[in-house]
mmCIF file of N, CA and C in Angstrom:
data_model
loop_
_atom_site.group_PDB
_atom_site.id
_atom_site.type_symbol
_atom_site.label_atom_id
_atom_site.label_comp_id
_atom_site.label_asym_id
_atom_site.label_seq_id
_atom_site.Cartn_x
_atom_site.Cartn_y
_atom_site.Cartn_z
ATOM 1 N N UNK A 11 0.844 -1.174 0.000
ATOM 2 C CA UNK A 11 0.000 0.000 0.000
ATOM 3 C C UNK A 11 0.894 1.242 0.000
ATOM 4 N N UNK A 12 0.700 2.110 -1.042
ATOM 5 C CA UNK A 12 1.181 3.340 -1.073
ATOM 6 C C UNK A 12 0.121 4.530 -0.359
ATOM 7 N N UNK A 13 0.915 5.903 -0.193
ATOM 8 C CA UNK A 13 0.196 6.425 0.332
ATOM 9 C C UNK A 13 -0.649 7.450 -0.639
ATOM 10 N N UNK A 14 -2.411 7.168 -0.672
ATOM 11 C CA UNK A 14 -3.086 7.552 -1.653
ATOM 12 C C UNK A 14 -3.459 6.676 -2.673
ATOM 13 N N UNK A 15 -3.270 5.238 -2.224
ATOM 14 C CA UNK A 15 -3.462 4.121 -3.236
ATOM 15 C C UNK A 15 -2.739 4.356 -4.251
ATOM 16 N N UNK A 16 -1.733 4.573 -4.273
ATOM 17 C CA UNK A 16 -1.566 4.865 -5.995
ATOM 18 C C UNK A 16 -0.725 3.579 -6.166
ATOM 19 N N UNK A 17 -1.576 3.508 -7.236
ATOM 20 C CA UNK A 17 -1.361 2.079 -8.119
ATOM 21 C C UNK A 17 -1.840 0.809 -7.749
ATOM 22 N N UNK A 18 -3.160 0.666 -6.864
ATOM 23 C CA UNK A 18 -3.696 0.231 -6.311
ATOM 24 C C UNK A 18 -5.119 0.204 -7.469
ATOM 25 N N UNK A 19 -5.381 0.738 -7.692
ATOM 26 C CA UNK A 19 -6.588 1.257 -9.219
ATOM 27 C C UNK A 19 -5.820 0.370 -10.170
ATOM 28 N N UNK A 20 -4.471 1.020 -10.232
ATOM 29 C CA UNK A 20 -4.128 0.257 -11.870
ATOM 30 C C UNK A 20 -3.890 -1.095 -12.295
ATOM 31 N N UNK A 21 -3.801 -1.500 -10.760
ATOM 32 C CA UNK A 21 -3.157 -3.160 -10.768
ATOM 33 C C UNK A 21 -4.855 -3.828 -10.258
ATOM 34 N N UNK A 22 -5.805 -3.258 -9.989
ATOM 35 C CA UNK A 22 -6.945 -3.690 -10.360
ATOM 36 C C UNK A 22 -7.228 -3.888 -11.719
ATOM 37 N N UNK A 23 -7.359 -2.955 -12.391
ATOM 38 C CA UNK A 23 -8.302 -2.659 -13.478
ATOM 39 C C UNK A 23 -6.819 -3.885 -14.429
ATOM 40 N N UNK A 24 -5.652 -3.748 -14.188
ATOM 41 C CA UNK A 24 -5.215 -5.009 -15.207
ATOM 42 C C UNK A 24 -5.085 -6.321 -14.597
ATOM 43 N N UNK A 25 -5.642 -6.806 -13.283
ATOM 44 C CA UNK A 25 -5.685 -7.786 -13.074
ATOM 45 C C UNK A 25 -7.204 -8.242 -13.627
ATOM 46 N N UNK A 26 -8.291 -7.050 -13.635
ATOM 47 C CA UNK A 26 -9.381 -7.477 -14.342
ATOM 48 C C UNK A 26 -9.473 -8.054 -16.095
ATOM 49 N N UNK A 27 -8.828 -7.008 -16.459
ATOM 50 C CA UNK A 27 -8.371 -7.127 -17.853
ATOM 51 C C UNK A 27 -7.336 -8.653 -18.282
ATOM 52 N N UNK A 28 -6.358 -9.068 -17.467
ATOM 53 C CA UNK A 28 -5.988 -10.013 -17.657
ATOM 54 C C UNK A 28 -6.393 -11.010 -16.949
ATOM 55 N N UNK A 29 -7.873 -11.336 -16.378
ATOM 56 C CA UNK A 29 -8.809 -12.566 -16.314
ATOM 57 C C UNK A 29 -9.530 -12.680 -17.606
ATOM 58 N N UNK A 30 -9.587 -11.785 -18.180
ATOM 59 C CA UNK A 30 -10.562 -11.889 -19.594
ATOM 60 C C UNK A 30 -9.601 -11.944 -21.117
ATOM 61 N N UNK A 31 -8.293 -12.135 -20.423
ATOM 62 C CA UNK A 31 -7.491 -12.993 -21.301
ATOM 63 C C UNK A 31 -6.288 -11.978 -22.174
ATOM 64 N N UNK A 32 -6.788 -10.758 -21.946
ATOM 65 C CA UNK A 32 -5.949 -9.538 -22.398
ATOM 66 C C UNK A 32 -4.457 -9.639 -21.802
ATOM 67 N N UNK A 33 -3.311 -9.609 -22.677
ATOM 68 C CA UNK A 33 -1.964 -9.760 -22.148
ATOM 69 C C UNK A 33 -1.341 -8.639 -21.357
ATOM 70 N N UNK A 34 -1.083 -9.417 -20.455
ATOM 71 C CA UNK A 34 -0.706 -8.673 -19.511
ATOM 72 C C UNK A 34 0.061 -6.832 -19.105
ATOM 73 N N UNK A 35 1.046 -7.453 -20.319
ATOM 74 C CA UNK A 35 1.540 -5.339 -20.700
ATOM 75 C C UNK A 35 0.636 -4.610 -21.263
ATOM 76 N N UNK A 36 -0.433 -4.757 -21.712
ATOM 77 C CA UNK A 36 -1.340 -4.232 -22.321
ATOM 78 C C UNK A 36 -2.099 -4.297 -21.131
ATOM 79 N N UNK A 37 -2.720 -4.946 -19.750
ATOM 80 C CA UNK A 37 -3.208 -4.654 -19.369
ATOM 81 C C UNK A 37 -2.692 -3.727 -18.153
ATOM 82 N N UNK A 38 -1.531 -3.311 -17.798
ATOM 83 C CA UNK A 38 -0.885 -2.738 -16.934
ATOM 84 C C UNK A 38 -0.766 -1.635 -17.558
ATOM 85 N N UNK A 39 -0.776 -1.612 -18.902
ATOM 86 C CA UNK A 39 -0.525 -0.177 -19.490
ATOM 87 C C UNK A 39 -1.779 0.853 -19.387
ATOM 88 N N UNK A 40 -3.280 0.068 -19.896
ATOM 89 C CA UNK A 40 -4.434 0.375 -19.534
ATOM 90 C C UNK A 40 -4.695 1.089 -18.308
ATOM 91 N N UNK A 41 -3.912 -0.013 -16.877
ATOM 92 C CA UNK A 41 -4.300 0.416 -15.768
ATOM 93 C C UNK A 41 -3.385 1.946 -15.296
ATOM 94 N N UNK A 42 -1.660 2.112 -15.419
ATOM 95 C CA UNK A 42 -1.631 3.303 -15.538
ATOM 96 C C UNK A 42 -2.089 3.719 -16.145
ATOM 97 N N UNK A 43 -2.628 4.252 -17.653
ATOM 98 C CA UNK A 43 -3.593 4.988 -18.280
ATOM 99 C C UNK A 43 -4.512 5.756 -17.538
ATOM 100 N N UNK A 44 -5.275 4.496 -17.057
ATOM 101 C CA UNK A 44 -6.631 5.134 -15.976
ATOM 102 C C UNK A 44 -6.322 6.157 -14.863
ATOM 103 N N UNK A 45 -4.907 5.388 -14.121
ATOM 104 C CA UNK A 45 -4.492 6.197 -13.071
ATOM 105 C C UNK A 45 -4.007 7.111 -12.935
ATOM 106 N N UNK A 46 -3.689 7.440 -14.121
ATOM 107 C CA UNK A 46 -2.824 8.747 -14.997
ATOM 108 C C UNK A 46 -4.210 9.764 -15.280
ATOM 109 N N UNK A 47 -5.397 9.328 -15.493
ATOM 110 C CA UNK A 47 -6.855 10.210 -15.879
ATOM 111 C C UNK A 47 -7.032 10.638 -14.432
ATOM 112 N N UNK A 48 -7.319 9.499 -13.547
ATOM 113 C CA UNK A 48 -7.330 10.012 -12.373
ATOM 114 C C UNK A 48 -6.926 11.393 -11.703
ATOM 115 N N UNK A 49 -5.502 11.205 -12.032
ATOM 116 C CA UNK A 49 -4.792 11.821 -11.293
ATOM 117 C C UNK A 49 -5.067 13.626 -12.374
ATOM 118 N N UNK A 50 -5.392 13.346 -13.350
ATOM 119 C CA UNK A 50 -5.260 14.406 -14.003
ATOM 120 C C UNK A 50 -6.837 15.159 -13.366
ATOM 121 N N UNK A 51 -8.391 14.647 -13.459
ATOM 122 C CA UNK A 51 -9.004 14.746 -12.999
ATOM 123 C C UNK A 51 -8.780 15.605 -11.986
ATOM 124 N N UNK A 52 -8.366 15.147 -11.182
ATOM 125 C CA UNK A 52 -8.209 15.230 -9.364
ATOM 126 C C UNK A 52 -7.722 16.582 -9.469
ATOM 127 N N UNK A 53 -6.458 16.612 -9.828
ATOM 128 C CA UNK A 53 -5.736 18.267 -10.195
ATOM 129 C C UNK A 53 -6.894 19.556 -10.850
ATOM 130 N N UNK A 54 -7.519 19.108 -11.662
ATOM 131 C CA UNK A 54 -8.327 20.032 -12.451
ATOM 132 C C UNK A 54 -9.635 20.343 -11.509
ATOM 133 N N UNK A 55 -9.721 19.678 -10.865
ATOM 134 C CA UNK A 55 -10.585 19.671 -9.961
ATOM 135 C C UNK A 55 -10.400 20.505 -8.782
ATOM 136 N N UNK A 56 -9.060 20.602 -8.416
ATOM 137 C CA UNK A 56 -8.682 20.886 -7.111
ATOM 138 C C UNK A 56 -7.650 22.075 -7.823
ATOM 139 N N UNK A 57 -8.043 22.623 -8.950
ATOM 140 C CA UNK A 57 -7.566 23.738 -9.853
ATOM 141 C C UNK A 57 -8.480 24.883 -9.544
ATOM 142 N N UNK A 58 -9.831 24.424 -10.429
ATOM 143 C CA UNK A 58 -10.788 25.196 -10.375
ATOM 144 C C UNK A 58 -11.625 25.640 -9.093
ATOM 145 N N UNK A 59 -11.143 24.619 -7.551
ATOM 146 C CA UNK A 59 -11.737 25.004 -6.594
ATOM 147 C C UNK A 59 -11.001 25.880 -5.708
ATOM 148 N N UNK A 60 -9.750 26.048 -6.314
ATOM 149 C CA UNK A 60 -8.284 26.476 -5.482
ATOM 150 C C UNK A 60 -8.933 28.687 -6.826
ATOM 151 N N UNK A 61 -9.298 28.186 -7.481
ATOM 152 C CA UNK A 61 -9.058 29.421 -8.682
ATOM 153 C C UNK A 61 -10.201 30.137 -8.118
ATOM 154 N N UNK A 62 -11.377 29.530 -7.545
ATOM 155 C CA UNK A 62 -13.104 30.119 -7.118
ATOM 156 C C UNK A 62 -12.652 30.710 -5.706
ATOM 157 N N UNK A 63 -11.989 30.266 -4.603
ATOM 158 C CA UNK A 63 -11.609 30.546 -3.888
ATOM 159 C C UNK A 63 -10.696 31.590 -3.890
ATOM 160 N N UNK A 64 -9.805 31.640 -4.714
ATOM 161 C CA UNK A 64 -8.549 32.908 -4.907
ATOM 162 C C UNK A 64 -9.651 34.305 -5.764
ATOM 163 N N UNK A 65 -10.462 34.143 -6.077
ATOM 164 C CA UNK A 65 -11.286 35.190 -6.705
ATOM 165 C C UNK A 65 -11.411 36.721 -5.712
ATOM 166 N N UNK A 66 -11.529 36.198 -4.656
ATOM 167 C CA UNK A 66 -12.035 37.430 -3.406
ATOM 168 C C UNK A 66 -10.522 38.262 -3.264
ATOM 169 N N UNK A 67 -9.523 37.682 -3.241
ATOM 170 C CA UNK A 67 -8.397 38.559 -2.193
ATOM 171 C C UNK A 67 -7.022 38.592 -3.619
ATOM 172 N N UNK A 68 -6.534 39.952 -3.852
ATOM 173 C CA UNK A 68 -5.410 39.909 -4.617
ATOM 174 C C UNK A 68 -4.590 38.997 -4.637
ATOM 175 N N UNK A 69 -4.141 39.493 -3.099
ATOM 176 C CA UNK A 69 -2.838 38.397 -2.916
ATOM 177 C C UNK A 69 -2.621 37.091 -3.007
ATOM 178 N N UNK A 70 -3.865 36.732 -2.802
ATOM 179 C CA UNK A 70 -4.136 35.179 -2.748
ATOM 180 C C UNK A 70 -4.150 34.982 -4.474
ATOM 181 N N UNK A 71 -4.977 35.229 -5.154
ATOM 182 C CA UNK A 71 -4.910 35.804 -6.595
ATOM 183 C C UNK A 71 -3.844 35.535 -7.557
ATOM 184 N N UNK A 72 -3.009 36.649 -6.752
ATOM 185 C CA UNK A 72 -1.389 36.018 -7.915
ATOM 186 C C UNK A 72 -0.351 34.879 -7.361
ATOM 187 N N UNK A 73 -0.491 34.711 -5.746
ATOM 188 C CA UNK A 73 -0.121 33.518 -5.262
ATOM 189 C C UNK A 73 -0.910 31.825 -6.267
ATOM 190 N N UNK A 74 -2.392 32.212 -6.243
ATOM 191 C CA UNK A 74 -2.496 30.832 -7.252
ATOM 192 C C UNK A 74 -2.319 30.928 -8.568
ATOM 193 N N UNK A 75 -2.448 32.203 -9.530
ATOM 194 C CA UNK A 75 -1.820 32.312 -10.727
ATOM 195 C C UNK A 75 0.016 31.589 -10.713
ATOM 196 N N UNK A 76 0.434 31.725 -9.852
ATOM 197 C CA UNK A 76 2.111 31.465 -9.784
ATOM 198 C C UNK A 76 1.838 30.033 -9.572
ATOM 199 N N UNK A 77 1.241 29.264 -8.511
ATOM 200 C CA UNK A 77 1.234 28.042 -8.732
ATOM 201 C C UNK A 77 0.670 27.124 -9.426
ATOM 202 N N UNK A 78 -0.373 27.916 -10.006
ATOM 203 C CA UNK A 78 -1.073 26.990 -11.220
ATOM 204 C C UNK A 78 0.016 27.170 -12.627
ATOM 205 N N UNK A 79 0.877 28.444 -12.519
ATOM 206 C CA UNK A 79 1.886 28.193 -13.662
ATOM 207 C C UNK A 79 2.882 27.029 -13.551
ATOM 208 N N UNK A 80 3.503 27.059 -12.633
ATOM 209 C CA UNK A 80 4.353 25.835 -11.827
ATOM 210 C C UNK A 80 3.909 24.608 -11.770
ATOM 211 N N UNK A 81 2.587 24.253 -11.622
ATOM 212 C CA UNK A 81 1.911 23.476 -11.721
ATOM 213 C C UNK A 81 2.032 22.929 -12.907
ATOM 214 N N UNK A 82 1.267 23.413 -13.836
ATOM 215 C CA UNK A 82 0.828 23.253 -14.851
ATOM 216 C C UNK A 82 2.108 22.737 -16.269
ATOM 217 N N UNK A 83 3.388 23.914 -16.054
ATOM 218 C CA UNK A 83 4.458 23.151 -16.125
ATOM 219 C C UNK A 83 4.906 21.742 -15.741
ATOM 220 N N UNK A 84 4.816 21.564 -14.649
ATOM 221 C CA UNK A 84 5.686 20.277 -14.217
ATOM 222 C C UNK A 84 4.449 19.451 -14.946
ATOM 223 N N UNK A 85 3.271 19.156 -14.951
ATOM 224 C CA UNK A 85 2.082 18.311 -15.643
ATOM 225 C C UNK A 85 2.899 18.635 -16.658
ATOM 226 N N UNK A 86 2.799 19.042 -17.834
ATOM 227 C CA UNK A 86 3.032 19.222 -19.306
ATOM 228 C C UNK A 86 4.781 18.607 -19.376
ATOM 229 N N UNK A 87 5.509 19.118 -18.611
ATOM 230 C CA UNK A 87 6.413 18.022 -18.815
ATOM 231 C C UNK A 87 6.564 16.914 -18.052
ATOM 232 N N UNK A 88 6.002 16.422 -17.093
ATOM 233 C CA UNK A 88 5.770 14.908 -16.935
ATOM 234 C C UNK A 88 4.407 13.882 -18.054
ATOM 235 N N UNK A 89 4.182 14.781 -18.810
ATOM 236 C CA UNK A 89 2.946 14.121 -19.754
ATOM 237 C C UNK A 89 4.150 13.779 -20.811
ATOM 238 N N UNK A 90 5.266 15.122 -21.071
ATOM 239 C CA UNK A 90 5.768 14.711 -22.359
ATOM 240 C C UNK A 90 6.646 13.658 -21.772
ATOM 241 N N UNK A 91 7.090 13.392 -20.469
ATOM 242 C CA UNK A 91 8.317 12.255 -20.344
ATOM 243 C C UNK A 91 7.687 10.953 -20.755
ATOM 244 N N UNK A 92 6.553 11.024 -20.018
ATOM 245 C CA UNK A 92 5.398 10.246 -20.647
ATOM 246 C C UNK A 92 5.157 9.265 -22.242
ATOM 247 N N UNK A 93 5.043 10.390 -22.885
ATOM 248 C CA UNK A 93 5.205 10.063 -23.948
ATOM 249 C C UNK A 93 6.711 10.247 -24.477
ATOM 250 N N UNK A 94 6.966 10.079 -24.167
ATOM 251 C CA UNK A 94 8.664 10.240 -24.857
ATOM 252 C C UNK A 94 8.995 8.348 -24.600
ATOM 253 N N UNK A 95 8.659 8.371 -23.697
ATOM 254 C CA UNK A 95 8.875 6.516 -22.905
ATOM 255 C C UNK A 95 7.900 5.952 -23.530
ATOM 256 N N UNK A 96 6.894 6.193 -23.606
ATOM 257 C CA UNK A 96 5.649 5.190 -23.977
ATOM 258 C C UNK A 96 5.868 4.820 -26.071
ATOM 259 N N UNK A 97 6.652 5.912 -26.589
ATOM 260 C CA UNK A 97 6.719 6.237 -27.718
ATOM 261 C C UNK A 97 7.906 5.154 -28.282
ATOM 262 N N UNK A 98 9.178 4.891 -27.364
ATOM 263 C CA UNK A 98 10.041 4.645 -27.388
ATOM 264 C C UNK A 98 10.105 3.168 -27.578
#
């Protein structure tokens, strides 16, 4: 057990996938896939509730503009390492 389940989803969803006969790297790949939506989800989620909240007070304001840039960076290049490996 990790902390936050992670990878706990993905090694479900390909242990499901490989009872129904689907090979196995294909089904582990599926399951990060999912856990990778997840996780993207979760952020966008906890984007737009972090962005509704920063609406009232300046400071708070350009404090989450700065970390949703930072943010949003490190996502865009952990998507491309992502694909740079998955491509490879």
């Amino acid at each position: 057990m990790t902390p936050g389940s992670f990878g706990l989803g993905g090694a479900a969803v390909a242990a499901a996938l490989a009872s129904r006969g689907i090979g196995i790297t294909q089904a582990l790949g599926v399951g990060i896939g999912i856990q990778a939506l997840e996780t993207l989800v979760s952020i966008a989620a906890g984007s737009a509730g972090a962005a509704y909240l920063a609406r009232l007070n300046p400071v708070v304001r350009r404090w989450t503009a700065r970390v949703a840039v930072v943010g949003g960076s490190a996502g865009l290049a952990a998507a491309l390492g992502f694909l740079v490996v998955a491509l490879s």
